[in-house]
Tab-separated table of C-alpha atoms in Angstrom:
chain	number	residue	atom	x	y	z
A	773	MET	CA	101.433	93.929	-114.214
A	774	GLU	CA	103.774	91.188	-113.124
A	775	LEU	CA	103.200	87.578	-112.132
A	776	VAL	CA	104.180	86.831	-108.514
A	777	ARG	CA	106.060	83.544	-108.297
A	778	ASN	CA	107.612	83.652	-104.839
A	779	GLU	CA	105.374	81.797	-102.352
A	780	THR	CA	105.988	84.272	-99.534
A	781	GLU	CA	105.165	87.214	-101.766
A	782	LYS	CA	101.970	85.432	-102.876
A	783	LYS	CA	100.926	85.112	-99.223
A	784	ILE	CA	101.571	88.816	-98.693
A	785	CYS	CA	99.491	89.713	-101.766
A	786	ARG	CA	96.647	87.472	-100.561
A	787	ALA	CA	96.772	89.132	-97.151
A	788	ILE	CA	96.575	92.578	-98.747
A	789	PHE	CA	93.623	91.761	-100.986
A	790	ASN	CA	91.696	89.345	-98.778
A	791	GLU	CA	92.044	91.040	-95.403
A	792	ARG	CA	92.176	94.760	-96.138
A	793	SER	CA	88.466	95.204	-95.454
A	794	SER	CA	88.698	93.500	-92.045
A	795	GLY	CA	91.791	95.450	-91.003
A	796	ASN	CA	93.859	92.313	-90.376
A	797	ALA	CA	96.128	92.760	-93.390
A	798	LYS	CA	98.881	94.493	-91.404
A	799	ASN	CA	99.008	91.748	-88.751
A	800	SER	CA	98.981	89.025	-91.407
A	801	ILE	CA	101.768	90.676	-93.380
A	802	VAL	CA	103.895	91.129	-90.249
A	803	SER	CA	103.339	87.481	-89.337
A	804	ILE	CA	104.318	86.306	-92.818
A	805	VAL	CA	107.408	88.525	-92.965
A	806	THR	CA	108.636	87.590	-89.475
A	807	THR	CA	108.247	83.908	-90.280
A	808	ALA	CA	109.839	83.979	-93.727
A	809	TYR	CA	112.529	86.622	-93.193
A	810	ARG	CA	113.658	86.256	-89.570
A	811	GLU	CA	117.240	87.453	-90.080
A	812	GLU	CA	116.115	90.526	-91.993
A	813	VAL	CA	113.569	91.368	-89.294
A	814	VAL	CA	116.209	90.983	-86.571
A	815	THR	CA	118.566	93.245	-88.532
A	816	ALA	CA	115.825	95.874	-88.885
A	817	VAL	CA	114.923	95.676	-85.188
A	818	SER	CA	118.613	95.957	-84.271
A	819	GLN	CA	118.839	99.167	-86.272
A	820	ILE	CA	115.808	100.595	-84.443
A	821	ILE	CA	117.236	99.623	-81.041
A	822	GLY	CA	120.647	100.990	-82.006
A	823	SER	CA	119.131	104.299	-83.070
A	824	GLU	CA	117.157	104.705	-79.827
A	825	SER	CA	120.144	103.703	-77.718
A	826	LYS	CA	122.500	106.024	-79.561
A	827	GLU	CA	120.162	108.974	-79.045
A	828	LEU	CA	119.563	108.256	-75.352
A	829	CYS	CA	123.233	107.574	-74.572
A	830	LYS	CA	124.581	110.713	-76.262
A	831	ARG	CA	126.749	112.934	-74.115
A	832	ASN	CA	124.569	115.481	-72.273
A	833	SER	CA	121.328	113.773	-73.341
A	834	GLY	CA	119.902	114.430	-69.881
A	835	SER	CA	119.305	110.763	-69.128
A	836	VAL	CA	118.794	109.832	-65.475
A	837	LEU	CA	121.755	107.468	-65.890
A	838	GLN	CA	124.059	110.413	-66.626
A	839	GLN	CA	123.072	112.362	-63.535
A	840	LYS	CA	125.503	111.669	-60.699
A	841	ASP	CA	125.093	114.750	-58.530
A	842	HIS	CA	124.056	114.328	-54.888
A	843	ASN	CA	120.325	115.012	-55.352
A	844	SER	CA	120.007	112.883	-58.488
A	845	VAL	CA	121.640	109.904	-56.808
A	846	LEU	CA	119.413	110.196	-53.751
A	847	GLU	CA	116.263	110.616	-55.877
A	848	PHE	CA	117.041	107.904	-58.434
A	849	SER	CA	114.424	105.205	-58.861
A	850	TRP	CA	113.808	102.411	-61.323
A	851	ASP	CA	110.404	103.977	-61.925
A	852	LYS	CA	112.043	107.216	-63.162
A	853	PHE	CA	114.319	105.239	-65.460
A	854	HIS	CA	111.337	103.190	-66.692
A	855	ARG	CA	109.349	106.352	-67.498
A	856	GLU	CA	112.355	107.711	-69.408
A	857	LEU	CA	112.548	104.491	-71.439
A	858	LEU	CA	108.816	104.577	-72.200
A	859	ILE	CA	109.260	108.028	-73.736
A	860	ARG	CA	112.760	107.936	-75.240
A	861	ALA	CA	113.407	104.251	-76.024
A	862	PRO	CA	110.096	102.357	-76.072
A	863	ASN	CA	111.233	99.756	-78.599
A	864	THR	CA	114.407	99.026	-76.661
A	865	LEU	CA	112.331	98.536	-73.518
A	866	GLN	CA	109.930	96.204	-75.338
A	867	VAL	CA	112.711	94.040	-76.782
A	868	PHE	CA	114.525	93.674	-73.464
A	869	LYS	CA	111.221	93.036	-71.687
A	870	SER	CA	110.440	90.196	-74.109
A	871	ALA	CA	113.697	88.515	-73.064
A	872	VAL	CA	112.786	88.738	-69.368
A	873	SER	CA	109.098	87.830	-69.304
A	874	ASP	CA	106.066	86.944	-71.412
A	875	VAL	CA	103.666	88.686	-69.016
A	876	PRO	CA	103.514	92.372	-68.050
A	877	LEU	CA	105.871	93.305	-65.219
A	878	SER	CA	105.001	95.305	-62.110
A	879	ILE	CA	107.250	98.047	-60.789
A	880	GLY	CA	109.208	96.735	-57.820
A	881	GLU	CA	108.920	93.114	-58.916
A	882	LYS	CA	112.231	91.203	-59.050
A	883	LYS	CA	111.994	90.658	-62.817
A	884	PHE	CA	111.301	94.375	-63.322
A	885	ASN	CA	114.396	95.314	-61.314
A	886	ASN	CA	116.478	92.794	-63.302
A	887	LEU	CA	115.159	94.287	-66.537
A	888	MET	CA	116.060	97.837	-65.526
A	889	LEU	CA	119.550	96.820	-64.340
A	890	THR	CA	120.142	94.908	-67.580
A	891	ILE	CA	119.207	97.907	-69.712
A	892	ALA	CA	121.287	100.248	-67.523
A	893	THR	CA	124.278	97.928	-67.932
A	894	ALA	CA	123.797	97.744	-71.708
A	895	PHE	CA	123.687	101.550	-71.915
A	896	HIS	CA	126.793	101.789	-69.719
A	897	GLY	CA	128.521	99.534	-72.258
A	898	ARG	CA	127.554	101.945	-75.045
A	899	ASN	CA	128.623	105.064	-73.128
A	900	PRO	CA	130.571	104.964	-69.838
A	901	GLU	CA	128.853	108.223	-68.824
A	902	MET	CA	125.606	106.239	-68.385
A	903	SER	CA	126.941	105.089	-65.035
A	904	SER	CA	124.672	106.420	-62.287
A	905	VAL	CA	123.501	102.929	-61.315
A	906	HIS	CA	127.052	101.582	-61.330
A	907	TYR	CA	128.232	104.545	-59.291
A	908	GLN	CA	125.485	103.838	-56.732
A	909	LEU	CA	126.337	100.127	-56.577
A	910	ALA	CA	130.021	100.895	-56.011
A	911	PHE	CA	129.107	103.383	-53.292
A	912	ILE	CA	126.890	100.826	-51.527
A	913	LEU	CA	129.538	98.118	-51.742
A	914	ALA	CA	132.361	100.377	-50.573
A	915	HIS	CA	130.441	101.850	-47.654
A	916	GLY	CA	128.634	98.650	-46.833
A	917	GLY	CA	131.757	96.846	-45.777
A	918	CYS	CA	132.815	95.191	-49.026
A	919	THR	CA	136.599	95.251	-48.748
A	920	GLN	CA	137.808	92.299	-50.808
A	921	ARG	CA	138.398	92.188	-54.518
A	922	VAL	CA	137.093	89.264	-56.469
A	923	HIS	CA	139.535	87.781	-58.942
A	924	PHE	CA	138.134	85.783	-61.815
A	925	ILE	CA	140.040	82.751	-63.000
A	926	TYR	CA	139.565	81.865	-66.653
């Protein structure tokens, strides 16, 4: 047996022994850890998000963002992409969603569309083959009369 001297570790021990019968120990421990060790928690979450993203963005993963054939482009919807994220990258979806809104989002809502476009853009950054949305945007701009290039001045 060892004496616990660290104040954070004492709080964790108290949570384990005092709240295990009520079932709140896990929530208390998570709260203590996220408060005391923010950087470590962010690093751990980043690893989870990176792992999900890597798996989804692999070449030939079958993601809706990799499908650029005629039918796939015409049948693409944010709802399809959202369902894929719920199954294949739920933690990534939750983290991005927390940056966009504190309340649940509805499909078709402006914030929902922004969320989906943001995630699609992040995945395109990881793997250029995740470009279905970008392909569609370019097609709309080119055939919608957009003829000028925009030059950024830094």
